[in-house]
PDB file of C-alpha atoms and ligand atoms in Angstrom:
ATOM      1  CA  MET A1047      -8.662   6.279 122.470  1.00 45.00           C
ATOM      2  CA  SER A1048      -7.399   2.410 121.879  1.00 48.00           C
ATOM      3  CA  MET A1049      -9.474   0.217 119.484  1.00 50.00           C
ATOM      4  CA  LYS A1050     -10.306  -1.729 122.153  1.00 53.00           C
ATOM      5  CA  VAL A1051     -12.468   0.997 123.481  1.00 51.00           C
ATOM      6  CA  THR A1052     -14.017   2.243 120.419  1.00 51.00           C
ATOM      7  CA  THR A1053     -15.581  -1.347 120.231  1.00 53.00           C
ATOM      8  CA  ARG A1054     -16.473  -2.005 123.933  1.00 56.00           C
ATOM      9  CA  LEU A1055     -18.038   1.762 123.106  1.00 56.00           C
ATOM     10  CA  PHE A1056     -20.221   0.795 120.313  1.00 55.00           C
ATOM     11  CA  ALA A1057     -21.158  -2.176 122.431  1.00 56.00           C
ATOM     12  CA  VAL A1058     -22.426   0.022 124.829  1.00 57.00           C
ATOM     13  CA  LEU A1059     -24.139   2.364 122.576  1.00 56.00           C
ATOM     14  CA  ALA A1060     -25.660  -0.441 121.095  1.00 51.00           C
ATOM     15  CA  LEU A1061     -27.179  -1.735 123.718  1.00 51.00           C
ATOM     16  CA  ALA A1062     -28.563   1.583 124.882  1.00 52.00           C
ATOM     17  CA  VAL A1063     -30.385   1.493 121.477  1.00 50.00           C
ATOM     18  CA  GLY A1064     -31.031  -1.036 119.963  1.00 46.00           C
ATOM     19  CA  PRO A1065     -34.148  -3.606 120.022  1.00 45.00           C
ATOM     20  CA  ALA A1066     -33.613  -4.818 123.106  1.00 44.00           C
ATOM     21  CA  SER A1067     -33.237  -1.704 124.947  1.00 45.00           C
ATOM     22  CA  ALA A1068     -37.134  -2.456 127.037  1.00 47.00           C
ATOM     23  CA  VAL A1069     -34.789  -4.570 128.956  1.00 53.00           C
ATOM     24  CA  VAL A1070     -31.325  -3.062 129.493  1.00 58.00           C
ATOM     25  CA  ALA A1071     -32.736   0.979 129.233  1.00 69.00           C
ATOM     26  CA  GLN A1072     -31.170   3.341 131.671  1.00 80.00           C
ATOM     27  CA  ASP A1073     -32.185   3.136 134.838  1.00 93.00           C
ATOM     28  CA  ALA A1074     -31.282   6.571 137.041  1.00 95.00           C
ATOM     29  CA  GLU A1075     -32.797   4.046 140.498  1.00 95.00           C
ATOM     30  CA  ALA A1076     -30.391   0.819 139.726  1.00 96.00           C
ATOM     31  CA  GLY A1077     -27.062   4.117 138.738  1.00 97.00           C
ATOM     32  CA  ALA A1078     -28.239   4.975 142.310  1.00 97.00           C
ATOM     33  CA  LYS A1079     -26.053   2.094 143.767  1.00 97.00           C
ATOM     34  CA  VAL A1080     -23.753   2.033 141.402  1.00 98.00           C
ATOM     35  CA  PHE A1081     -22.941   5.726 142.356  1.00 98.00           C
ATOM     36  CA  LYS A1082     -21.834   3.992 145.447  1.00 98.00           C
ATOM     37  CA  LYS A1083     -18.422   3.594 143.825  1.00 98.00           C
ATOM     38  CA  CYS A1084     -18.302   6.730 143.339  1.00 98.00           C
ATOM     39  CA  ALA A1085     -19.485   8.205 146.599  1.00 98.00           C
ATOM     40  CA  ALA A1086     -16.037   8.768 148.188  1.00 97.00           C
ATOM     41  CA  CYS A1087     -14.664  11.293 145.882  1.00 98.00           C
ATOM     42  CA  HIS A1088     -17.997  12.684 144.102  1.00 98.00           C
ATOM     43  CA  ALA A1089     -21.381  13.845 145.441  1.00 98.00           C
ATOM     44  CA  VAL A1090     -24.295  15.118 143.408  1.00 98.00           C
ATOM     45  CA  GLY A1091     -27.439  16.563 143.779  1.00 97.00           C
ATOM     46  CA  GLU A1092     -28.994  19.547 145.714  1.00 95.00           C
ATOM     47  CA  GLY A1093     -25.732  21.427 148.120  1.00 94.00           C
ATOM     48  CA  ALA A1094     -23.092  18.717 146.758  1.00 97.00           C
ATOM     49  CA  ASP A1095     -19.306  20.739 147.305  1.00 97.00           C
ATOM     50  CA  HIS A1096     -16.918  18.520 145.720  1.00 98.00           C
ATOM     51  CA  LYS A1097     -14.357  16.395 147.679  1.00 98.00           C
ATOM     52  CA  VAL A1098     -11.435  14.381 146.733  1.00 98.00           C
ATOM     53  CA  GLY A1099     -12.994  14.899 142.837  1.00 98.00           C
ATOM     54  CA  PRO A1100     -15.421  17.427 141.223  1.00 98.00           C
ATOM     55  CA  ALA A1101     -19.593  17.666 141.935  1.00 98.00           C
ATOM     56  CA  LEU A1102     -21.062  16.320 139.159  1.00 98.00           C
ATOM     57  CA  ASN A1103     -24.071  18.483 139.091  1.00 98.00           C
ATOM     58  CA  GLY A1104     -24.744  18.856 135.433  1.00 97.00           C
ATOM     59  CA  ILE A1105     -21.830  16.673 134.390  1.00 98.00           C
ATOM     60  CA  VAL A1106     -23.495  14.874 131.775  1.00 97.00           C
ATOM     61  CA  GLY A1107     -23.039  17.352 127.844  1.00 97.00           C
ATOM     62  CA  ALA A1108     -20.654  19.697 129.677  1.00 98.00           C
ATOM     63  CA  PRO A1109     -16.970  19.977 128.798  1.00 98.00           C
ATOM     64  CA  ALA A1110     -14.079  18.213 130.763  1.00 98.00           C
ATOM     65  CA  GLY A1111     -12.709  19.673 133.404  1.00 98.00           C
ATOM     66  CA  ALA A1112     -15.203  22.579 133.677  1.00 97.00           C
ATOM     67  CA  ILE A1113     -16.869  22.596 136.931  1.00 96.00           C
ATOM     68  CA  ALA A1114     -16.247  25.819 138.377  1.00 95.00           C
ATOM     69  CA  GLY A1115     -14.280  26.053 142.111  1.00 96.00           C
ATOM     70  CA  PHE A1116     -12.487  22.322 141.796  1.00 98.00           C
ATOM     71  CA  ARG A1117      -8.539  22.002 141.098  1.00 98.00           C
ATOM     72  CA  TYR A1118      -8.813  19.794 138.719  1.00 98.00           C
ATOM     73  CA  SER A1119      -5.072  17.552 136.767  1.00 98.00           C
ATOM     74  CA  THR A1120      -3.774  19.715 133.897  1.00 98.00           C
ATOM     75  CA  ALA A1121      -4.174  16.425 131.683  1.00 98.00           C
ATOM     76  CA  MET A1122      -8.479  16.920 132.278  1.00 98.00           C
ATOM     77  CA  VAL A1123      -8.187  21.094 131.713  1.00 98.00           C
ATOM     78  CA  ALA A1124      -6.206  20.176 128.676  1.00 98.00           C
ATOM     79  CA  ALA A1125      -8.526  17.521 128.004  1.00 98.00           C
ATOM     80  CA  GLY A1126     -11.681  20.296 127.939  1.00 98.00           C
ATOM     81  CA  GLU A1127      -9.894  22.748 126.212  1.00 97.00           C
ATOM     82  CA  ALA A1128      -9.307  20.001 122.662  1.00 97.00           C
ATOM     83  CA  GLY A1129     -12.898  19.642 123.039  1.00 97.00           C
ATOM     84  CA  VAL A1130     -13.771  16.500 124.825  1.00 98.00           C
ATOM     85  CA  ILE A1131     -17.711  16.879 126.023  1.00 98.00           C
ATOM     86  CA  TRP A1132     -18.521  14.602 128.465  1.00 98.00           C
ATOM     87  CA  ASP A1133     -21.468  13.037 126.458  1.00 97.00           C
ATOM     88  CA  ASP A1134     -23.063   9.289 127.120  1.00 96.00           C
ATOM     89  CA  ALA A1135     -19.947   7.530 124.723  1.00 96.00           C
ATOM     90  CA  THR A1136     -17.005   9.738 126.288  1.00 97.00           C
ATOM     91  CA  LEU A1137     -18.593   9.780 129.800  1.00 98.00           C
ATOM     92  CA  ALA A1138     -19.009   5.264 128.951  1.00 97.00           C
ATOM     93  CA  ALA A1139     -14.886   4.990 127.853  1.00 97.00           C
ATOM     94  CA  PHE A1140     -13.919   7.030 130.497  1.00 98.00           C
ATOM     95  CA  LEU A1141     -15.768   5.491 133.005  1.00 98.00           C
ATOM     96  CA  THR A1142     -14.912   2.193 131.912  1.00 98.00           C
ATOM     97  CA  LYS A1143     -11.026   2.549 131.967  1.00 97.00           C
ATOM     98  CA  PRO A1144     -10.412   6.602 133.015  1.00 98.00           C
ATOM     99  CA  LYS A1145      -6.690   6.579 131.644  1.00 97.00           C
ATOM    100  CA  ASP A1146      -7.918   5.786 128.203  1.00 96.00           C
ATOM    101  CA  VAL A1147      -9.587   9.149 127.406  1.00 97.00           C
ATOM    102  CA  VAL A1148      -7.685  11.485 129.564  1.00 98.00           C
ATOM    103  CA  ALA A1149      -3.867   9.356 130.209  1.00 97.00           C
ATOM    104  CA  LYS A1150      -2.720  11.455 133.007  1.00 98.00           C
ATOM    105  CA  THR A1151      -5.770  11.817 135.399  1.00 98.00           C
ATOM    106  CA  LYS A1152      -5.835  12.456 138.741  1.00 98.00           C
ATOM    107  CA  MET A1153      -8.997  10.266 139.077  1.00 98.00           C
ATOM    108  CA  SER A1154      -7.836   6.582 140.411  1.00 96.00           C
ATOM    109  CA  PHE A1155     -10.612   4.383 139.987  1.00 97.00           C
ATOM    110  CA  PRO A1156     -10.187   0.955 138.078  1.00 95.00           C
ATOM    111  CA  GLY A1157     -13.486   0.756 136.055  1.00 97.00           C
ATOM    112  CA  LEU A1158     -16.355   0.156 135.895  1.00 98.00           C
ATOM    113  CA  LYS A1159     -16.747  -4.045 134.678  1.00 95.00           C
ATOM    114  CA  LYS A1160     -20.430  -3.834 133.281  1.00 96.00           C
ATOM    115  CA  ASP A1161     -22.353  -2.874 130.613  1.00 95.00           C
ATOM    116  CA  GLU A1162     -25.847  -2.311 132.511  1.00 96.00           C
ATOM    117  CA  ASP A1163     -23.822  -0.065 135.083  1.00 97.00           C
ATOM    118  CA  LEU A1164     -21.934   2.245 132.780  1.00 96.00           C
ATOM    119  CA  LEU A1165     -25.786   2.787 130.876  1.00 96.00           C
ATOM    120  CA  ASN A1166     -26.814   3.112 134.984  1.00 97.00           C
ATOM    121  CA  VAL A1167     -24.504   5.644 136.312  1.00 98.00           C
ATOM    122  CA  ILE A1168     -25.322   7.670 133.722  1.00 97.00           C
ATOM    123  CA  ALA A1169     -28.698   7.729 133.527  1.00 97.00           C
ATOM    124  CA  TYR A1170     -28.031   8.825 137.012  1.00 97.00           C
ATOM    125  CA  LEU A1171     -26.009  11.782 136.107  1.00 98.00           C
ATOM    126  CA  LYS A1172     -28.553  12.880 133.555  1.00 97.00           C
ATOM    127  CA  SER A1173     -30.973  13.205 136.649  1.00 96.00           C
ATOM    128  CA  PHE A1174     -28.757  16.105 138.121  1.00 97.00           C
ATOM    129  CA  PRO A1175     -28.713  18.051 134.848  1.00 94.00           C
ATOM    130  CA  ASP A1176     -28.233  21.891 136.787  1.00 88.00           C
ATOM    131  CA  ARG A1177     -24.789  23.285 138.704  1.00 80.00           C
TER     132      ARG A1177
HETATM  133  C1  LIG B2008     -11.074   7.688 143.822  1.00 76.71           C
HETATM  134  C2  LIG B2008     -11.202   8.773 144.258  1.00 76.71           C
HETATM  135  C3  LIG B2008     -12.567   8.434 142.607  1.00 76.71           C
HETATM  136  C4  LIG B2008     -13.128   8.345 142.904  1.00 76.71           C
HETATM  137  C5  LIG B2008     -13.877   6.768 143.122  1.00 76.71           C
HETATM  138  C6  LIG B2008     -14.093   8.124 141.335  1.00 76.71           C
HETATM  139  N1  LIG B2008     -13.490   9.991 140.663  1.00 76.71           N
HETATM  140 FE1  LIG B2008     -14.142  10.349 139.567  1.00 76.71          FE
HETATM  141  N2  LIG B2008     -12.807  11.937 139.430  1.00 76.71           N
HETATM  142  C7  LIG B2008     -11.906  11.431 140.864  1.00 76.71           C
HETATM  143  C8  LIG B2008     -10.642  13.186 140.512  1.00 76.71           C
HETATM  144  C9  LIG B2008     -10.068  13.913 141.865  1.00 76.71           C
HETATM  145  C10 LIG B2008     -11.788  13.506 139.168  1.00 76.71           C
HETATM  146  C11 LIG B2008     -10.532  14.943 138.995  1.00 76.71           C
HETATM  147  C12 LIG B2008      -9.915  13.958 137.976  1.00 76.71           C
HETATM  148  C13 LIG B2008      -8.200  15.117 136.793  1.00 76.71           C
HETATM  149  O1  LIG B2008      -8.890  16.501 137.177  1.00 76.71           O
HETATM  150  O2  LIG B2008      -8.118  14.476 136.786  1.00 76.71           O
HETATM  151  C14 LIG B2008     -12.639  12.634 139.061  1.00 76.71           C
HETATM  152  C15 LIG B2008     -12.716  13.391 137.802  1.00 76.71           C
HETATM  153  C16 LIG B2008     -14.450  12.897 137.102  1.00 76.71           C
HETATM  154  C17 LIG B2008     -15.474  13.151 136.051  1.00 76.71           C
HETATM  155  C18 LIG B2008     -14.387  14.101 135.229  1.00 76.71           C
HETATM  156  C19 LIG B2008     -14.827  15.797 136.161  1.00 76.71           C
HETATM  157  C20 LIG B2008     -15.155  17.552 135.084  1.00 76.71           C
HETATM  158  O3  LIG B2008     -15.339  18.021 135.597  1.00 76.71           O
HETATM  159  O4  LIG B2008     -14.271  16.564 133.725  1.00 76.71           O
HETATM  160  C21 LIG B2008     -16.112  12.612 136.114  1.00 76.71           C
HETATM  161  C22 LIG B2008     -17.550  12.023 135.059  1.00 76.71           C
HETATM  162  C23 LIG B2008     -16.242  11.515 136.873  1.00 76.71           C
HETATM  163  N3  LIG B2008     -15.052  11.735 137.732  1.00 76.71           N
HETATM  164  C24 LIG B2008     -17.432  10.491 137.322  1.00 76.71           C
HETATM  165  C25 LIG B2008     -16.971   9.414 138.314  1.00 76.71           C
HETATM  166  C26 LIG B2008     -17.983   8.812 138.069  1.00 76.71           C
HETATM  167  C27 LIG B2008     -19.140   8.328 137.454  1.00 76.71           C
HETATM  168  C28 LIG B2008     -17.653   7.731 139.857  1.00 76.71           C
HETATM  169  C29 LIG B2008     -18.016   5.738 140.022  1.00 76.71           C
HETATM  170  C30 LIG B2008     -18.077   5.879 138.688  1.00 76.71           C
HETATM  171  C31 LIG B2008     -16.275   8.001 139.904  1.00 76.71           C
HETATM  172  N4  LIG B2008     -16.372   9.192 138.672  1.00 76.71           N
HETATM  173  C32 LIG B2008     -14.970   7.222 140.220  1.00 76.71           C
HETATM  174  C33 LIG B2008     -12.134  11.213 141.972  1.00 76.71           C
HETATM  175  C34 LIG B2008     -12.990   9.655 141.916  1.00 76.71           C
END
């Protein structure tokens, strides 16, 4: 992970836990709007199917590349085998710039630019804990 991403991650996490958290608390409802940027490729919720990307039920806390029935890139499977777990920090980094976390991922997404959007979309994903 590059220094740049690490620094940004700390900023994001500081936002999540810092004294101003009342203002920038994770907001799943706002995250649902952000998820529209993901919805061309991902579904989530009851009965969600794989699309271009895997269905994202239960993704927070899961190892990378481990959702049954989806054909991942070998890079994503290798990331999971190397111990990448989708927690708040790794998700924030991946959704900021996917290739900084998994260099050869086939997720072609330019990345979310706003810390607020990152926090909120992660909160949204957390609201679907069950596979
Ligand atoms: C253009 C299609 C596309 C868009 C848009 C997209 N993704 Fe993905 N995503 C993929 C693909 C394809 C993969 C599988 C990557 C691989 O196997 O390398 C993936 C993988 C992932 C993973 C890892 C899944 C796992 O089981 O390891 C997460 C988490 C994820 N996407 C979240 C998101 C979120 C959240 C958004 C929106 C902010 C988003 N993606 C936008 C196509 C997309």
